[in-house]
C-alpha positions as semicolon CSV with decimal commas, in nm:
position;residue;x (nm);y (nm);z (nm)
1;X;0,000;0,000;0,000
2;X;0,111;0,351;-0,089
3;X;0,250;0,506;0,220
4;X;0,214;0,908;0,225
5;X;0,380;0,979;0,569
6;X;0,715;1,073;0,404
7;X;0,546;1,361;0,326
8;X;0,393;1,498;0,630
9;X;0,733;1,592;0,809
10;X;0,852;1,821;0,497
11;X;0,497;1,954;0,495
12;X;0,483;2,086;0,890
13;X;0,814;2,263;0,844
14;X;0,679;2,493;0,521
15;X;0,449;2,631;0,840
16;X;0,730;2,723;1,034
17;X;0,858;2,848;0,697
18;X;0,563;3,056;0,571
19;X;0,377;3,170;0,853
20;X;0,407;3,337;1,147
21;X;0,288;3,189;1,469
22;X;0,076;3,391;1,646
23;X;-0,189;3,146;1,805
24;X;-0,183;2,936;2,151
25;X;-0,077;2,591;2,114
26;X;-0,453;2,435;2,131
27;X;-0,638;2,739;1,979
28;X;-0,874;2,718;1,644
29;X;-0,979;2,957;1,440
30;X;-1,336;3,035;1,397
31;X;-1,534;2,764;1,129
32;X;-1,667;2,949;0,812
33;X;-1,946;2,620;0,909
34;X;-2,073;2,766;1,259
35;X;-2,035;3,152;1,063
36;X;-2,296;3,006;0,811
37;X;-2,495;2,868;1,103
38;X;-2,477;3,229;1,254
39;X;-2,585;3,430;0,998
40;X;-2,865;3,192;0,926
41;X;-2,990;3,218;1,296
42;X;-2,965;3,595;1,294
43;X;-3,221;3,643;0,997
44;X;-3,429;3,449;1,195
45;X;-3,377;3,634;1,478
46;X;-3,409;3,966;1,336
47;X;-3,735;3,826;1,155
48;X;-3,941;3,547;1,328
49;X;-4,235;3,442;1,136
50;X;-4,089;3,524;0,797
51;X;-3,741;3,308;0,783
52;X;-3,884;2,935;0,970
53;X;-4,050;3,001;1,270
54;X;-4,386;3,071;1,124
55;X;-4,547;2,775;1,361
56;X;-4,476;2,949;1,654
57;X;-4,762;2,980;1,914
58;X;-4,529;3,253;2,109
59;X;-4,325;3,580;1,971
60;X;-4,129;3,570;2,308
61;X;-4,006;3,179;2,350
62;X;-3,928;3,201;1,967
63;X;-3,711;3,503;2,003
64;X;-3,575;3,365;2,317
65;X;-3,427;3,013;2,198
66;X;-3,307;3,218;1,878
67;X;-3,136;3,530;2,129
68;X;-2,991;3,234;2,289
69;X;-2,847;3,022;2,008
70;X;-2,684;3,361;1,818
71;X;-2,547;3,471;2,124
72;X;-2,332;3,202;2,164
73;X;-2,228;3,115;1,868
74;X;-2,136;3,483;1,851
75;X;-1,959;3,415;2,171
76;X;-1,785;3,118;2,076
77;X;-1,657;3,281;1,740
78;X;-1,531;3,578;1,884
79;X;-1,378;3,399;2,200
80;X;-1,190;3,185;1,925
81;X;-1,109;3,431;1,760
82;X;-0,923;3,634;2,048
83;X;-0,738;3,373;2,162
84;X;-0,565;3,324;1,838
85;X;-0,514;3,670;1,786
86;X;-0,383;3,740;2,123
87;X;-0,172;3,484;2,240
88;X;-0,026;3,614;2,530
89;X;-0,385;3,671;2,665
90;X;-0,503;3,387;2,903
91;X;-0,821;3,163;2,759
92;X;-0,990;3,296;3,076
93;X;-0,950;3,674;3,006
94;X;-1,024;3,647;2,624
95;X;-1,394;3,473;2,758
96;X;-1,429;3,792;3,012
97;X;-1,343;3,999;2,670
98;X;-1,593;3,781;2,456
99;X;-1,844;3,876;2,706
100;X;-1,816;4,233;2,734
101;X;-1,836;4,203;2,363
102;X;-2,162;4,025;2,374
103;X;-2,326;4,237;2,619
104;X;-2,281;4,552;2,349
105;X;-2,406;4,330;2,054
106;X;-2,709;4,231;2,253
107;X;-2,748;4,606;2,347
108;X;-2,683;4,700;1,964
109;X;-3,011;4,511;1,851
110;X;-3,341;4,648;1,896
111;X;-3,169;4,942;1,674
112;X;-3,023;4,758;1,450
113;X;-3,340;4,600;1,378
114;X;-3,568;4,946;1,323
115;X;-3,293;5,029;1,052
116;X;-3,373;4,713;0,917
117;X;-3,763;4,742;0,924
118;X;-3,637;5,103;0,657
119;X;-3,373;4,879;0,446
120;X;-3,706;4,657;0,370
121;X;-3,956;4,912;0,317
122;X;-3,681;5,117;0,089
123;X;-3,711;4,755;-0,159
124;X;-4,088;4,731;-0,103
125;X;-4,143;5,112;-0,181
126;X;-3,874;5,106;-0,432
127;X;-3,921;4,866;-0,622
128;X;-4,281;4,816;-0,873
129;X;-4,216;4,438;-0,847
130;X;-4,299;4,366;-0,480
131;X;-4,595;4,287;-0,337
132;X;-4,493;4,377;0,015
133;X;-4,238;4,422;0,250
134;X;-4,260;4,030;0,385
135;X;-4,196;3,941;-0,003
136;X;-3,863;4,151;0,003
137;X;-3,744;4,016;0,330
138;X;-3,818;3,645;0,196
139;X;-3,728;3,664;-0,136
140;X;-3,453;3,947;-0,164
141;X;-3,131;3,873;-0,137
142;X;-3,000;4,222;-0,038
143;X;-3,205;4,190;0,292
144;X;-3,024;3,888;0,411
145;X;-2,667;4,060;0,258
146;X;-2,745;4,406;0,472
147;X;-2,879;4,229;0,780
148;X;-2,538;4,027;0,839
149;X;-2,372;4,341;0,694
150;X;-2,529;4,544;1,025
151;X;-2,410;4,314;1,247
152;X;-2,055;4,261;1,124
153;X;-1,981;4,630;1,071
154;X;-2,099;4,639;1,470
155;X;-1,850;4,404;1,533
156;X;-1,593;4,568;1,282
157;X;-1,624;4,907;1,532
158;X;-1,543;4,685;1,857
159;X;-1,229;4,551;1,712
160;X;-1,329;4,181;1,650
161;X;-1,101;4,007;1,478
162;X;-1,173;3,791;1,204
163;X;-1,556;3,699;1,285
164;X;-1,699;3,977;1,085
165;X;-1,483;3,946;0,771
166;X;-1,572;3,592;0,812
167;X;-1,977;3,654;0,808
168;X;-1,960;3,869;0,531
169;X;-1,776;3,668;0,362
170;X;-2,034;3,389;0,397
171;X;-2,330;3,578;0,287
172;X;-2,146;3,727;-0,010
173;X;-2,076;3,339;-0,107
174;X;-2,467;3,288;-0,064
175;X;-2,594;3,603;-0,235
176;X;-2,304;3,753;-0,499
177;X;-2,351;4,062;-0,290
178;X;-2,014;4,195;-0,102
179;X;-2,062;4,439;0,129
180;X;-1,683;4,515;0,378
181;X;-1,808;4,511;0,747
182;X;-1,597;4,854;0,768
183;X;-1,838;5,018;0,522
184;X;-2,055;5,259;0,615
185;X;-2,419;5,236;0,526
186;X;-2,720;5,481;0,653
187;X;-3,089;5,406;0,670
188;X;-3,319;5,310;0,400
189;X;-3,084;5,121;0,180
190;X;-3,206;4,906;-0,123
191;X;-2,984;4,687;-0,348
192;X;-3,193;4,576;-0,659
193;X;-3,144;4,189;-0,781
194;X;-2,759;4,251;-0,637
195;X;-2,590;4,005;-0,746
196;X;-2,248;4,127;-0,823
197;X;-2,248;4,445;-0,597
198;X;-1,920;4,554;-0,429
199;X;-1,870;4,764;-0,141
200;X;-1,532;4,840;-0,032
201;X;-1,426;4,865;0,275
202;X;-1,377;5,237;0,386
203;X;-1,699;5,353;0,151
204;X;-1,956;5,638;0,272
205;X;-2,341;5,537;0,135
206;X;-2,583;5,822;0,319
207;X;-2,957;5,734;0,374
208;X;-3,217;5,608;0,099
209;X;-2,929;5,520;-0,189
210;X;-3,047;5,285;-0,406
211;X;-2,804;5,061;-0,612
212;X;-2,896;4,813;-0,894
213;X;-2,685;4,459;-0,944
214;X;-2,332;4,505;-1,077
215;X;-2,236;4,828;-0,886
216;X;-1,891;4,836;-0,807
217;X;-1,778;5,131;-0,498
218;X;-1,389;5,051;-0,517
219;X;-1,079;5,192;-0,458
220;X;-0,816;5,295;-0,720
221;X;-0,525;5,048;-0,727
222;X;-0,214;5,108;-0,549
223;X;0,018;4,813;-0,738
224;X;0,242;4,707;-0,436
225;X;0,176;4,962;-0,187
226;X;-0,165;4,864;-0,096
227;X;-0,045;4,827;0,272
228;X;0,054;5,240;0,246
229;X;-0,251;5,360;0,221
230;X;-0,414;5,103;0,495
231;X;-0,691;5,237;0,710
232;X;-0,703;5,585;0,483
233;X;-1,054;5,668;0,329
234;X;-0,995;5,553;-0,039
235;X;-1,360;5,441;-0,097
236;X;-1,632;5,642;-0,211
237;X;-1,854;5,847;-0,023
238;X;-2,232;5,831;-0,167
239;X;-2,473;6,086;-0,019
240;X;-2,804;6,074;0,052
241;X;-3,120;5,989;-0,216
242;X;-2,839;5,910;-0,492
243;X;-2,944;5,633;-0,721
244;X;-2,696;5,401;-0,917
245;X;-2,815;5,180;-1,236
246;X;-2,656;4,843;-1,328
247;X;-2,310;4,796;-1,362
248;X;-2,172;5,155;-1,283
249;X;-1,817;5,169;-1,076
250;X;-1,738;5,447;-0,856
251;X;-1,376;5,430;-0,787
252;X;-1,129;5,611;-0,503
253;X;-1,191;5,863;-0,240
254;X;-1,455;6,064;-0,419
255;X;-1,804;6,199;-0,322
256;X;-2,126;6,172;-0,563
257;X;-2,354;6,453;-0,438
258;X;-2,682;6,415;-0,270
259;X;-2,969;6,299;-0,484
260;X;-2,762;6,230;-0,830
261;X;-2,853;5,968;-1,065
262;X;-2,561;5,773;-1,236
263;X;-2,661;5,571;-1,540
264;X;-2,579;5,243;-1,621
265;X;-2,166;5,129;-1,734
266;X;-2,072;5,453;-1,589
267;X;-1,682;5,498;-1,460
268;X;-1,655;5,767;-1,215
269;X;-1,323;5,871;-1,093
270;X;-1,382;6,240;-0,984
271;X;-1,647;6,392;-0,791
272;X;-2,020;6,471;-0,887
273;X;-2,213;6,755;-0,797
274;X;-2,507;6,694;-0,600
275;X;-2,836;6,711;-0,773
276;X;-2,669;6,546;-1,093
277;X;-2,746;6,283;-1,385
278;X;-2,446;6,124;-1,523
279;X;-2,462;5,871;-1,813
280;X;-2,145;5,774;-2,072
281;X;-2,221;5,838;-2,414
282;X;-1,962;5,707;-2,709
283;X;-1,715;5,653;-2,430
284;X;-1,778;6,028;-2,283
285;X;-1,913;6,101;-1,999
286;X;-2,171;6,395;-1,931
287;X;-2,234;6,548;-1,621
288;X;-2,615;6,747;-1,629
289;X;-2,793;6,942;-1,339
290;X;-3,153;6,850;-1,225
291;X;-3,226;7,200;-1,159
């Protein structure tokens, strides 16, 4: 029988090799498995009766058991997740830390979901298609991309490691829609179809934006210097009421002004006014006024 084992000795030294060791001896990472399960039991939790716990005789045990079961698997992820990214930490204190972190999620939530209740009536309102706003929270995938997105960027402003990159990276695997936990995203957002959106990570998007599938808000690329410009605003900044068709990309540390249209296969490099419809014709682009 073919005997592999030669191999494994060669293999655990490229580790020592390629990476740097920065975990305890018996710590794991987070699984991108129990981040699925997460983000599938915080939909639920943020809306019981719509996402399999329509049975339910009472509103209270449901959201109970589900409080209970995203709570900790939040605090099992994020305990994980500090002990391998502080290793001189004791297990013991990074559990204390876990908690503390809990406690402001669980405080975070009853807001988080009233700005959710506006992201779903901005796709019922907004869009001719639905028939109401329990059609766009079943059917649409924006709604479950933004309601992970909420929680992660929470989690991206305490200074979790790993956990909220991790859930958004989940949901953008389940819904084509990829939306950086360090964005920043006001009220009343809609995403239409979305498959294909990208949000970067330091990008600005005011209240009631609307953006259609294929939107790109990027940064310009810096070739081999990318780590230079790390934790600068080099995302867009989108203000409110602005509206962006299918396919446009917004690129680098620019602002589109308050209530502007962009049209459809649009580049944008440089800023736009505010109250402005942009479309590319033959390759050009025009900038016009609404006033």
């Amino acid at each position: 029988m073919y005997d592999p084992s030669k191999f494994v000795d060669p293999f655990i030294d490229s580790f020592a090799r390629m990476h740097r060791s920065f975990g305890k001896q018996d710590s794991a990472l987070p699984r991108m498995e129990d981040i699925e399960t997460l983000n599938s039991t915080l939909l639920q939790l943020f809306f019981p009766g719509h996402l399999g716990t329509g049975t339910a005789k009472s509103l209270k045990n449901v959201v109970q058991y589900l409080m209970e079961n995203a709570m900790r698997l939040i605090f099992d992820s994020i305990t994980l997740a500090l002990n391998y990214e502080h290793p001189d930490t004791s297990g013991e204190d990074c559990e204390k830390e876990a908690e503390k972190l809990c406690d402001k999620i669980g405080e975070a939530l009853p807001e988080i979901r009233r700005i959710l209740k506006t992201d779903a009536m901005a796709g019922y309102e907004g869009d001719p298609a639905s028939i109401s706003p329990h059609e766009v929270i079943l059917c649409y995938p924006y709604m479950k991309a933004v309601t992970v997105y909420r929680i992660a960027h929470l989690m991206h402003t305490l200074n979790i490691p790993l956990v909220p990159r991790m859930m958004s990276e989940a949901v953008h695997s389940a819904t084509g829609i990829d939306i950086h936990p360090g964005a920043i995203i006001g009220e009343s957002f809609f995403i239409d179809h979305g498959t294909g959106v990208s949000i970067g990570e330091t990008s600005v998007i005011g209240n009631h934006v609307k953006l259609y599938h294929g939107v790109t808000l990027g940064a310009l690329s810096y070739s081999n210097h990318g780590k230079e410009v790390q934790g600068k605003k080099r995302h867009p900044t989108i203000e409110d009421g602005t509206k962006i068709y299918a396919n446009a990309t917004i690129l680098g540390n620019i602002t589109i002004g308050r209530e502007s249209t962009i049209y459809s296969g649009t580049l944008i490099t440089e800023d736009i006014p505010p109250f402005s419809i942009v479309r590319t014709a033959n390759t050009e682009i025009t900038v016009e006024s609404k006033h």
